[in-house]
Structure formats: C-alpha cells, structure tokens
Tab-separated table of C-alpha atoms in Angstrom:
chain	number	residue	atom	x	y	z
A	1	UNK	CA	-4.529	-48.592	-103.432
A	2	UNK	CA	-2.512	-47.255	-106.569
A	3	UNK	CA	-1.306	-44.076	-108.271
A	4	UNK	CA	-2.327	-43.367	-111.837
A	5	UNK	CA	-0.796	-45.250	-114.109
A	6	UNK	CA	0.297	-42.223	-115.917
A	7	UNK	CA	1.779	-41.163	-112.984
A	8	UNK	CA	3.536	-44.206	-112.437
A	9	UNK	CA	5.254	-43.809	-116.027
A	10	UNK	CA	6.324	-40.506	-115.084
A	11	UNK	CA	8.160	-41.569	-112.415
A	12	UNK	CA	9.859	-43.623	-114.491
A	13	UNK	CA	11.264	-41.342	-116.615
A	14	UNK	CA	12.242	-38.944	-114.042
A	15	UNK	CA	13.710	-41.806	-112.230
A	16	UNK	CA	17.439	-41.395	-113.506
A	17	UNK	CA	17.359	-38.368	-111.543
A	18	UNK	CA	18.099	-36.111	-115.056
A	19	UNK	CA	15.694	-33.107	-116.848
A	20	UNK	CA	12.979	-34.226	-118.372
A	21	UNK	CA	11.376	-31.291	-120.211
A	22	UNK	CA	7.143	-31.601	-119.928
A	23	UNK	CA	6.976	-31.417	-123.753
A	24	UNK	CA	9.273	-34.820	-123.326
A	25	UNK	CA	7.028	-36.344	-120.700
A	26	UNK	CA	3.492	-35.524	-122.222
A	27	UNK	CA	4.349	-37.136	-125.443
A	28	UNK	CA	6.251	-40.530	-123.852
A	29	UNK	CA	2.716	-40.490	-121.893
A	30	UNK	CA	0.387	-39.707	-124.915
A	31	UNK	CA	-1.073	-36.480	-123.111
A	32	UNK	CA	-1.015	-32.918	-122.599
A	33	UNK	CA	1.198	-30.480	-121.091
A	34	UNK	CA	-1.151	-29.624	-118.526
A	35	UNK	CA	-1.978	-32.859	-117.979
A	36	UNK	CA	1.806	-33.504	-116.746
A	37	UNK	CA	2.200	-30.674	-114.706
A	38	UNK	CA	-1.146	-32.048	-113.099
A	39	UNK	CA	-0.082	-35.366	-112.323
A	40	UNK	CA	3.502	-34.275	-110.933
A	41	UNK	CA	1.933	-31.391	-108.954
A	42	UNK	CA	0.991	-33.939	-105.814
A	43	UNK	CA	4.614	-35.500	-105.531
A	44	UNK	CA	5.329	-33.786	-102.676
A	45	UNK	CA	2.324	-35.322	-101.065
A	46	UNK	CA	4.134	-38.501	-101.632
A	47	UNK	CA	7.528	-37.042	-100.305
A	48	UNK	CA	8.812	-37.127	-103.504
A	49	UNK	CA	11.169	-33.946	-103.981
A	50	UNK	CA	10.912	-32.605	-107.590
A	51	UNK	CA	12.274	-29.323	-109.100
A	52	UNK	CA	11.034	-26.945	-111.911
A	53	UNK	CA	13.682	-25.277	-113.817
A	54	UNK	CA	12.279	-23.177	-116.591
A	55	UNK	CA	14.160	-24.006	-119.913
A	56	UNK	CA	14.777	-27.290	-118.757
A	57	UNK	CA	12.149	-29.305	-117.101
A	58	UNK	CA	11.129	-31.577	-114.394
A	59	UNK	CA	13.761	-33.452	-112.408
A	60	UNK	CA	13.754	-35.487	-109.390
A	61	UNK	CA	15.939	-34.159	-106.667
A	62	UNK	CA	17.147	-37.959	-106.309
A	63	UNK	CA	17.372	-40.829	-108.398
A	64	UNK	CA	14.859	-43.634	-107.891
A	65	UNK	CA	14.387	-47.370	-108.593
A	66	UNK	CA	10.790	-48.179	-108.283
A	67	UNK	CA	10.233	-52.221	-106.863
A	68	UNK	CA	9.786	-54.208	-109.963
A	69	UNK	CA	8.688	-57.834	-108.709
A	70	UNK	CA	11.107	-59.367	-111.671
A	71	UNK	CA	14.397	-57.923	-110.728
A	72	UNK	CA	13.299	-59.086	-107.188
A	73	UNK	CA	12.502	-62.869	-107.629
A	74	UNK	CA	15.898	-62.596	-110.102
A	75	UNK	CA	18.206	-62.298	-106.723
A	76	UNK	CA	15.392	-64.775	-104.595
A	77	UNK	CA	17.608	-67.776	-103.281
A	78	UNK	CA	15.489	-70.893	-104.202
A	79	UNK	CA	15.029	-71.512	-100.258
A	80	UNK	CA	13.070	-68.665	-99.952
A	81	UNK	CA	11.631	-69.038	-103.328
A	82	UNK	CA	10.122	-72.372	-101.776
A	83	UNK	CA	8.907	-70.989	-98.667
A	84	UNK	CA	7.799	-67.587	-100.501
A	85	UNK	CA	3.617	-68.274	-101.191
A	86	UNK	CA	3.155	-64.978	-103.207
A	87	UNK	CA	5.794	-61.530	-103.177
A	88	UNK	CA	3.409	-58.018	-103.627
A	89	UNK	CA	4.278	-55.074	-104.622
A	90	UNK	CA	1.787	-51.801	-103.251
A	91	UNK	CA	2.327	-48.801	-104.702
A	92	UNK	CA	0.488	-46.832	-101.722
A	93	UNK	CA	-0.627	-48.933	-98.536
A	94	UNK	CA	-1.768	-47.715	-95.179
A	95	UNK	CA	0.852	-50.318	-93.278
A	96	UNK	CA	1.921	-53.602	-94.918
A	97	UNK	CA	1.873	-54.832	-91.328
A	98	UNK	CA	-1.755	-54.027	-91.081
A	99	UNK	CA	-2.441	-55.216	-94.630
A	100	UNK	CA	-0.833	-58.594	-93.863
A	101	UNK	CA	-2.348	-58.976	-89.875
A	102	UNK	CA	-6.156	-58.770	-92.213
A	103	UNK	CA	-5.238	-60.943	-94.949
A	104	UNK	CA	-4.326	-63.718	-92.207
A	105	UNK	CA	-7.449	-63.384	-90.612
A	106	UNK	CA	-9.862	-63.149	-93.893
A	107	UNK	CA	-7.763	-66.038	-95.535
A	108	UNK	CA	-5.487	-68.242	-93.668
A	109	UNK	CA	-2.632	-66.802	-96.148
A	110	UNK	CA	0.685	-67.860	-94.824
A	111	UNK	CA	4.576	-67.220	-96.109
A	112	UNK	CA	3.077	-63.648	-98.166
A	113	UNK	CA	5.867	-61.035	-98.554
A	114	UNK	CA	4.192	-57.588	-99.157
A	115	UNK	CA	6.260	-54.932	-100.159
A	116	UNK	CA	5.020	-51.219	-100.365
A	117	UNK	CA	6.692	-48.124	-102.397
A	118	UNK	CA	4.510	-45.475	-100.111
A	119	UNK	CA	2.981	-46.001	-96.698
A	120	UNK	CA	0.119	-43.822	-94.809
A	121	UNK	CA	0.372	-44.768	-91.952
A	122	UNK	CA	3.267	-47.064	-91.578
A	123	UNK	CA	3.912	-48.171	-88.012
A	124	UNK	CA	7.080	-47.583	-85.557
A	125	UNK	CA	7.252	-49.337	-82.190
A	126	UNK	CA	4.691	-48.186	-79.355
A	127	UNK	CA	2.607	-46.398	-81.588
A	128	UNK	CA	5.272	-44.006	-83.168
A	129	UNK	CA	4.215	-43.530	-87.113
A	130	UNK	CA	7.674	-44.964	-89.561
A	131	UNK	CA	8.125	-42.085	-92.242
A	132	UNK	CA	7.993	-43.809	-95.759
A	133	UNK	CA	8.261	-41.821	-98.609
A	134	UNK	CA	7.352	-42.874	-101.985
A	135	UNK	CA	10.140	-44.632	-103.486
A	136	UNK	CA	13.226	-44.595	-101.407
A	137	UNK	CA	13.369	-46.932	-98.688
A	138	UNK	CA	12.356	-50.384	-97.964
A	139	UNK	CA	9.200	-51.297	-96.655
A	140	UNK	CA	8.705	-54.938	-95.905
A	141	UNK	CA	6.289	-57.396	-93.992
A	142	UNK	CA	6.070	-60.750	-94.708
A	143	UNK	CA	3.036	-62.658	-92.719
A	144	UNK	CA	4.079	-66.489	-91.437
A	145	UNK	CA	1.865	-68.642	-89.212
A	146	UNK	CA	3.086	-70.774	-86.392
A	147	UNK	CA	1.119	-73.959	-84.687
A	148	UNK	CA	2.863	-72.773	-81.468
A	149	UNK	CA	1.743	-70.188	-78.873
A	150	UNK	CA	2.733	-66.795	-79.335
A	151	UNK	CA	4.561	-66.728	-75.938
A	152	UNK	CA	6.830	-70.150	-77.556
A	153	UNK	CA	8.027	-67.219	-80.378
A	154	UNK	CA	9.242	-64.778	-77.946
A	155	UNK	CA	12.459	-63.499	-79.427
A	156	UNK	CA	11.691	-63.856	-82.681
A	157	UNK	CA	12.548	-59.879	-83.629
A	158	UNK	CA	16.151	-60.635	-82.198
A	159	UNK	CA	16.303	-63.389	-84.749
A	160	UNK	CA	15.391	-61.709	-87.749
A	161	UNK	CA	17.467	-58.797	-86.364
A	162	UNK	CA	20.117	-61.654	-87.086
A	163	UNK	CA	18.939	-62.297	-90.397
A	164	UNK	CA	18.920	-58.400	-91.851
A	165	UNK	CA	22.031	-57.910	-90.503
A	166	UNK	CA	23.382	-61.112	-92.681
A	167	UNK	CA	21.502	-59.783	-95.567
A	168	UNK	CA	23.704	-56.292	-95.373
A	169	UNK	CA	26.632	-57.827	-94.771
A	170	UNK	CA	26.249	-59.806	-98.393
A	171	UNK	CA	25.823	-56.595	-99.335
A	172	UNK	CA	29.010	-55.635	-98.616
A	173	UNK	CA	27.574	-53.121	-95.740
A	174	UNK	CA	29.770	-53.935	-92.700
A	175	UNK	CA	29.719	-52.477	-89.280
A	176	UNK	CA	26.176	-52.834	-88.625
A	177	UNK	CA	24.820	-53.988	-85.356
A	178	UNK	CA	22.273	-54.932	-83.182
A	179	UNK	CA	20.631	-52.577	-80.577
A	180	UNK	CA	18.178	-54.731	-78.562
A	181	UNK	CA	15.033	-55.444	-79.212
A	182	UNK	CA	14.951	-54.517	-82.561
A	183	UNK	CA	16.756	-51.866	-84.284
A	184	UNK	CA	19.293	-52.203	-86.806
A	185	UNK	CA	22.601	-49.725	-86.470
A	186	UNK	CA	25.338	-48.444	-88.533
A	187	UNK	CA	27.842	-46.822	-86.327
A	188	UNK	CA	25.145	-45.928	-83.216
A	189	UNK	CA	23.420	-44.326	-85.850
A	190	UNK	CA	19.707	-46.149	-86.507
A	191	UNK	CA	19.334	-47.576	-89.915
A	192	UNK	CA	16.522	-50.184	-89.770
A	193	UNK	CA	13.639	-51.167	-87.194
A	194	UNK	CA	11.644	-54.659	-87.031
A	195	UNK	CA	8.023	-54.852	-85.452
A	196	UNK	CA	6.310	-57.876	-85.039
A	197	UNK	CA	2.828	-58.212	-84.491
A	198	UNK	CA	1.676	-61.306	-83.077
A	199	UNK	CA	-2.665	-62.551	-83.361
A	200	UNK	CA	-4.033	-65.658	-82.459
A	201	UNK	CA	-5.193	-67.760	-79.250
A	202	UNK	CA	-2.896	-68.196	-76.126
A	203	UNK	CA	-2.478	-71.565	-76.711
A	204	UNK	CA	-1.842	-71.587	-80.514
A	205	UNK	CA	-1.624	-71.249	-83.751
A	206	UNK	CA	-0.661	-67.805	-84.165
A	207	UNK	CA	-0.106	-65.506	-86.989
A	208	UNK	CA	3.305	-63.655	-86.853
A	209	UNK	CA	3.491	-60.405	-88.874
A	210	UNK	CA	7.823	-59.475	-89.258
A	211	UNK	CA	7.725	-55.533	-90.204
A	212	UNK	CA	11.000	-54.211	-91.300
A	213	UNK	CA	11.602	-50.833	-92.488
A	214	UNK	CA	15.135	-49.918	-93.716
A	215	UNK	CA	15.886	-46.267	-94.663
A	216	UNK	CA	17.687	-46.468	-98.168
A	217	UNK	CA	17.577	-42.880	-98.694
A	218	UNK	CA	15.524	-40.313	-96.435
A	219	UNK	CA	14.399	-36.995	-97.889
A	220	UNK	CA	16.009	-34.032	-95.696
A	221	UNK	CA	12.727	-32.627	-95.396
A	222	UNK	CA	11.104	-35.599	-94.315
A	223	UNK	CA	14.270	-36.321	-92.037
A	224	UNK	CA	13.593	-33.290	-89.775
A	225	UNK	CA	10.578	-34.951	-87.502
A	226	UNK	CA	13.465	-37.548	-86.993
A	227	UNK	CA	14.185	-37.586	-82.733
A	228	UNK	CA	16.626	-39.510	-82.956
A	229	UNK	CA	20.272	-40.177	-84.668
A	230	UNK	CA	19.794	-42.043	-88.077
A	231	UNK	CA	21.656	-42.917	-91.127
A	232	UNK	CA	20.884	-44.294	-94.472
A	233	UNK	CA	22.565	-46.370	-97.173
A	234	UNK	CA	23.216	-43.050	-98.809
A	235	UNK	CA	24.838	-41.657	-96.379
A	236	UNK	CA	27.130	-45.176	-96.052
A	237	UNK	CA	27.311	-46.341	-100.029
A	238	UNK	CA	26.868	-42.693	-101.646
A	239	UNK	CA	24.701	-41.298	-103.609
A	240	UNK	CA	23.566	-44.506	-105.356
A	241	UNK	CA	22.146	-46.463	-102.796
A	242	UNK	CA	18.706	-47.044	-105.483
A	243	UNK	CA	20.111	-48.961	-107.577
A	244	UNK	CA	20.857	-51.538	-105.006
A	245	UNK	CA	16.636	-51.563	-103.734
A	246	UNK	CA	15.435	-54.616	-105.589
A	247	UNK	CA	18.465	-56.568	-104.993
A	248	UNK	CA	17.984	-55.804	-101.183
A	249	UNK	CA	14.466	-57.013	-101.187
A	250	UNK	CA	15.387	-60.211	-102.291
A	251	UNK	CA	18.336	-60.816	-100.083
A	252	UNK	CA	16.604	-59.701	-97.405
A	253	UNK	CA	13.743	-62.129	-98.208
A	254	UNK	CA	16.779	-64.929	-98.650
A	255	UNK	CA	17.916	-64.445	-95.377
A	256	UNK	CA	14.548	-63.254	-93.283
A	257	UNK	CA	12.339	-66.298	-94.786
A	258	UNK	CA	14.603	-68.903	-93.439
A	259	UNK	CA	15.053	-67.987	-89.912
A	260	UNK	CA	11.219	-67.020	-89.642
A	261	UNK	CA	10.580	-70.898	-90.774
A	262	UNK	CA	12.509	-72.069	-88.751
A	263	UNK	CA	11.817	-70.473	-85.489
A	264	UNK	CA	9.424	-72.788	-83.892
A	265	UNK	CA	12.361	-75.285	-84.143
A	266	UNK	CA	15.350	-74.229	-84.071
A	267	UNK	CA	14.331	-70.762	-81.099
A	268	UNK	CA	16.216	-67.991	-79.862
A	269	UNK	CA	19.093	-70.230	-78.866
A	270	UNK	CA	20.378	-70.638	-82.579
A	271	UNK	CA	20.726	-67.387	-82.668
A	272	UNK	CA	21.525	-65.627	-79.499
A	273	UNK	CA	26.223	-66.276	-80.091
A	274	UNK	CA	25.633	-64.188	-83.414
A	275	UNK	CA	23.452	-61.773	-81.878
A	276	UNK	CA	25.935	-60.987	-79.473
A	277	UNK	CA	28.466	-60.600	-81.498
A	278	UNK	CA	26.188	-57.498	-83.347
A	279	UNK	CA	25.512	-56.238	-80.000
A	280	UNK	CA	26.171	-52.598	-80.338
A	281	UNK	CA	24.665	-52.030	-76.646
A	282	UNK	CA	27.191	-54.471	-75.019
A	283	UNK	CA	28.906	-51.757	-72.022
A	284	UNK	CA	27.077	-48.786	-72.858
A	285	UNK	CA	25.158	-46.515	-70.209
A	286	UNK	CA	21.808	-46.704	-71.364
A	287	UNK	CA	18.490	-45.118	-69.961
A	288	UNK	CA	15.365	-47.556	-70.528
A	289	UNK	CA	11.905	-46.687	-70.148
A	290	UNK	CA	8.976	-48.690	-68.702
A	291	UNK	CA	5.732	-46.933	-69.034
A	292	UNK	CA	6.499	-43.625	-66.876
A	293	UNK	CA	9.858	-45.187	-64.696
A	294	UNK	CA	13.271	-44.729	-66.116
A	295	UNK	CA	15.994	-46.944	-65.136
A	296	UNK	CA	19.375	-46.690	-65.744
A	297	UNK	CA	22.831	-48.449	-66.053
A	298	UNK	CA	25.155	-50.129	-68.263
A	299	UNK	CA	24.633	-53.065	-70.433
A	300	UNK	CA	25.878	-56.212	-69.695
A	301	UNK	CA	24.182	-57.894	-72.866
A	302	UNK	CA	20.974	-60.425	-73.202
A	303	UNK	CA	20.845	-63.625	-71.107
A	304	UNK	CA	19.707	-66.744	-72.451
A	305	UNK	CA	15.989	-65.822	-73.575
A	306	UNK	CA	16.573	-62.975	-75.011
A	307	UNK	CA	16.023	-60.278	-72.106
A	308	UNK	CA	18.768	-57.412	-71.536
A	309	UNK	CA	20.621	-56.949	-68.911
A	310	UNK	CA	20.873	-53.567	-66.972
A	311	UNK	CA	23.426	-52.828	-63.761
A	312	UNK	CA	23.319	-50.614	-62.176
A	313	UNK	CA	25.337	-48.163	-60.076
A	314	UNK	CA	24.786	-49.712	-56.975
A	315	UNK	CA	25.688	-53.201	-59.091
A	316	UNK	CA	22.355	-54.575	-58.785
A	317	UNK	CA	21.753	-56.947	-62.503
A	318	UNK	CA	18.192	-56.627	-63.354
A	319	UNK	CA	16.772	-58.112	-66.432
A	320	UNK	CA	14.648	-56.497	-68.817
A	321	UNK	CA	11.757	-58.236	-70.850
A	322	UNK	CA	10.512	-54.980	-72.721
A	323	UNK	CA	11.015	-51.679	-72.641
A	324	UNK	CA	11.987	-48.333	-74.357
A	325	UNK	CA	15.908	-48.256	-74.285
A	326	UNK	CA	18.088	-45.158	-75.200
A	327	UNK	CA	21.998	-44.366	-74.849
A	328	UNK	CA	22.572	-42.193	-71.428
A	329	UNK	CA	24.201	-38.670	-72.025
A	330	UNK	CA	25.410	-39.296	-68.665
C-alpha cells in the first residue's frame, strides 16, 4: 500500500511544521488549488493534525521527518548492516508484524527489517490494536528465522527489551527501564512495547517476528483512547523529538539485530544481569492477570528463565510464565 505521490510531496513541505500557503504547494506539486486542498483533506484519516488559517495556509500542527531509507542505512553499524538482508520502508501497512509473519511463509525471507510510516491495524499484546499515526512514531518488525524450537527462544522479548533500551541510552535518553515481559518505560510511564510472534513446527525451525513500537510523538487526539500512563520522546527531549526518527531506526536496528542473531546461542542468560538492572518492577505491588484470575503481590524480580516473581501477602513466591501485569493502587 502507498499514498499518492503527490501527497507524499506535500508532506514534505509541510514537514518543517511552518505555513505553507496552497498557491505555494500547488505549484511545488505542478497542480491545482483544488487539487491540494483535495489531497490534504484526508490527513486526519491518517492522524495527521493540520490547520487552515486563511491568509496564511496549510501547516502541520507538528513537525515531521518522514523515514528516508538513506539517512537510515547512514547511522546502520556494519554488524547489522551484515546481518540486515533488505530494510523497507511502507508508507501505509496493515501490521508490519503481519506483513513480515506472510513474507516468511511465501518466501523463506530471513534478517528483513520492515519499517512502516502508518499502520491499520497495528497490533498490541493480547489482541489490543497499537495506535500509529502517520509519521510520528516508530514502527518496526524485523522477521529472523531460527533452526531451534520455538519453546528453545523463550525469552527472547526480554532480550531485545535489553537491546532498545541500549539503543536509547546511545541516544542520550536515560532512565528508561524494563517492565516485564515487554514494555519499555520512562519514569513508570510506558514508552515502547515489543511483540513477538513466533510460526513454525514444535520441533523447529521457526520464524520469529520482533514487533516494536516506540511512541516518538503521539497526537493528543489520538492519545485519548490511551488506558494507560504513557510518555513520548517529546514529552522527554522537547518538541523536536523528529528529527532524531531515522537516526533511531538505525540504532535500534544496531542494537536489536545483534542480540536477535545471537539468541539461539548465547539465550536469556546473557542477558538476564542487565535486565535486572532496567527492572522498573523490582519491589512494586503489582496486580497480574491470567485469563479471568487476578493475583496480587510485590515483585521480587525474574528468576533464571525469565519468569517473574510475585509474593504475596501471606509470603507465598509464585512464579509467573505469562500474564497481564499492572502496578496495584493498593
């Protein structure tokens, strides 16, 4: 799928969040008038926030830095330049997870990085639908096949959890932790999730699809069906957290690529001292969820295969494989 390439250009312009009178626009596109106020009038479709001011134009309530697969392979580490088989770049996609889970199984692709400006239908744990409006956060699956069993990659979401909390941290974004299985934090406020989706026989191979979305800047209107307490780089860098979007898809890549290639050797155990040390959960009360039970208690981290650790107030340690966890109000 793809917008206009007209519209496309648009964006563009508008993208340095100034006026842009339609008289300007329709002649950098070659077109008319009407034509402009045509192509901009289904923005909001894309939850792109545009204003009309008579006398002066069209401008973007935000600026934006559309993905431009140049600036990204300029910041790509050669590692994960060698283990990268192809980086795309969708303008509007259903779910790159679902994109990448059908390429594997039509083509065999492995090490694909698919990146995607807009999503339909983009996916949040158990079902839940990730907002992803056009343009302003990062959207990111990148499809990697394993000779192993899919049970033998258990744990793999706390690992790249690892890995895109290195990739901020280069970034100069500190404070960000882990909240098990696989959200990213800033301050007990959510900033990024990972889903994994996992096809393939019992016994092995298996194709591993790592989803990561990572709010970079979330419309307030598209913020309000939002249940729970979030944050964006924003909200932590200022206003100017687009300009930093293509240098976070490669670093990201630099640091996810490695650790998902390296899983079936090196496990959860490589990983599980630094994951601990992000662990924002670590002595919290905490209510989790599994299926229609709640349990509750306080956190005593994750033991050696990645499961967390609930006791609770009868001091009873019970260990968690799965499950829906949220911090107790209690």
């Amino acid at each position: 799928m793809a917008i206009s390439a007209n519209l496309k250009r648009a964006l563009r312009l508008l993208a340095d969040g100034g006026f842009h009178s339609g008289t300007e626009l329709a002649e950098s596109l070659g077109v008319s008038r009407s034509a402009i106020c045509k192509q901009l009038h289904g923005l909001s479709e894309l939850g792109i926030e545009l204003s009309a001011v008579s006398g002066k134009g069209y401008k973007l309530q935000h600026p934006m830095a559309l993905l431009s697969l140049r600036q990204i392979e300029q910041y790509l580490s050669p590692q994960a330049d060698l283990l990268l088989n192809g980086v795309e770049i969708h303008d509007l996609i259903a779910s790159t997870n679902s994109y990448l889970l059908e390429k594997a199984q039509q083509s065999g692709a492995n090490g694909i990085a698919c990146f995607a400006e807009f999503q339909s239908a983009g996916k949040g744990r158990r079902g839940r639908q990730w907002l992803s409006p056009f343009g302003s956060n990062i959207y990111l699956s990148v499809l990697w096949r394993y000779q192993s069993s899919p049970a033998m990659i258990a744990g793999l979401s706390l690992a790249v959890g690892v890995a895109v909390v290195r990739a901020l941290n280069e970034l100069g974004i500190v404070d960000v932790g882990l909240k098990w299985p696989n959200d990213i934090y800033w301050r007990q406020r959510k900033l990024a999730g990972i889903l994994i989706e996992v096809s393939g026989e019992s016994g092995g191979p298996c194709n591993a699809v790592i989803g990561l979305g990572l709010n970079c800047y979330l419309p307030p209107q598209q913020a309000q069906a939002i249940e729970q307490a979030w944050v964006d780089l924003d909200s932590i860098v200022g206003r100017h957290s687009h300009g930093l979007r293509n240098k976070l898809a490669a670093v990201l890549l630099n640091h996810i690529m490695p650790v998902v290639a390296d899983f079936d050797d090196k496990g959860l155990s490589h990983y599980l001292a630094e994951w601990r040390d992000y662990d924002c959960m670590q002595g919290r009360a905490v209510d989790i969820y599994m299926g229609q039970q709640c349990y509750q208690g306080k956190v005593e981290g994750i033991d050696d295969q990645g499961m967390l650790m609930i006791r609770d107030q009868d001091l009873k340690l019970t260990r968690f494989a799965s499950g829906e966890v949220s911090f107790s109000n209690s």
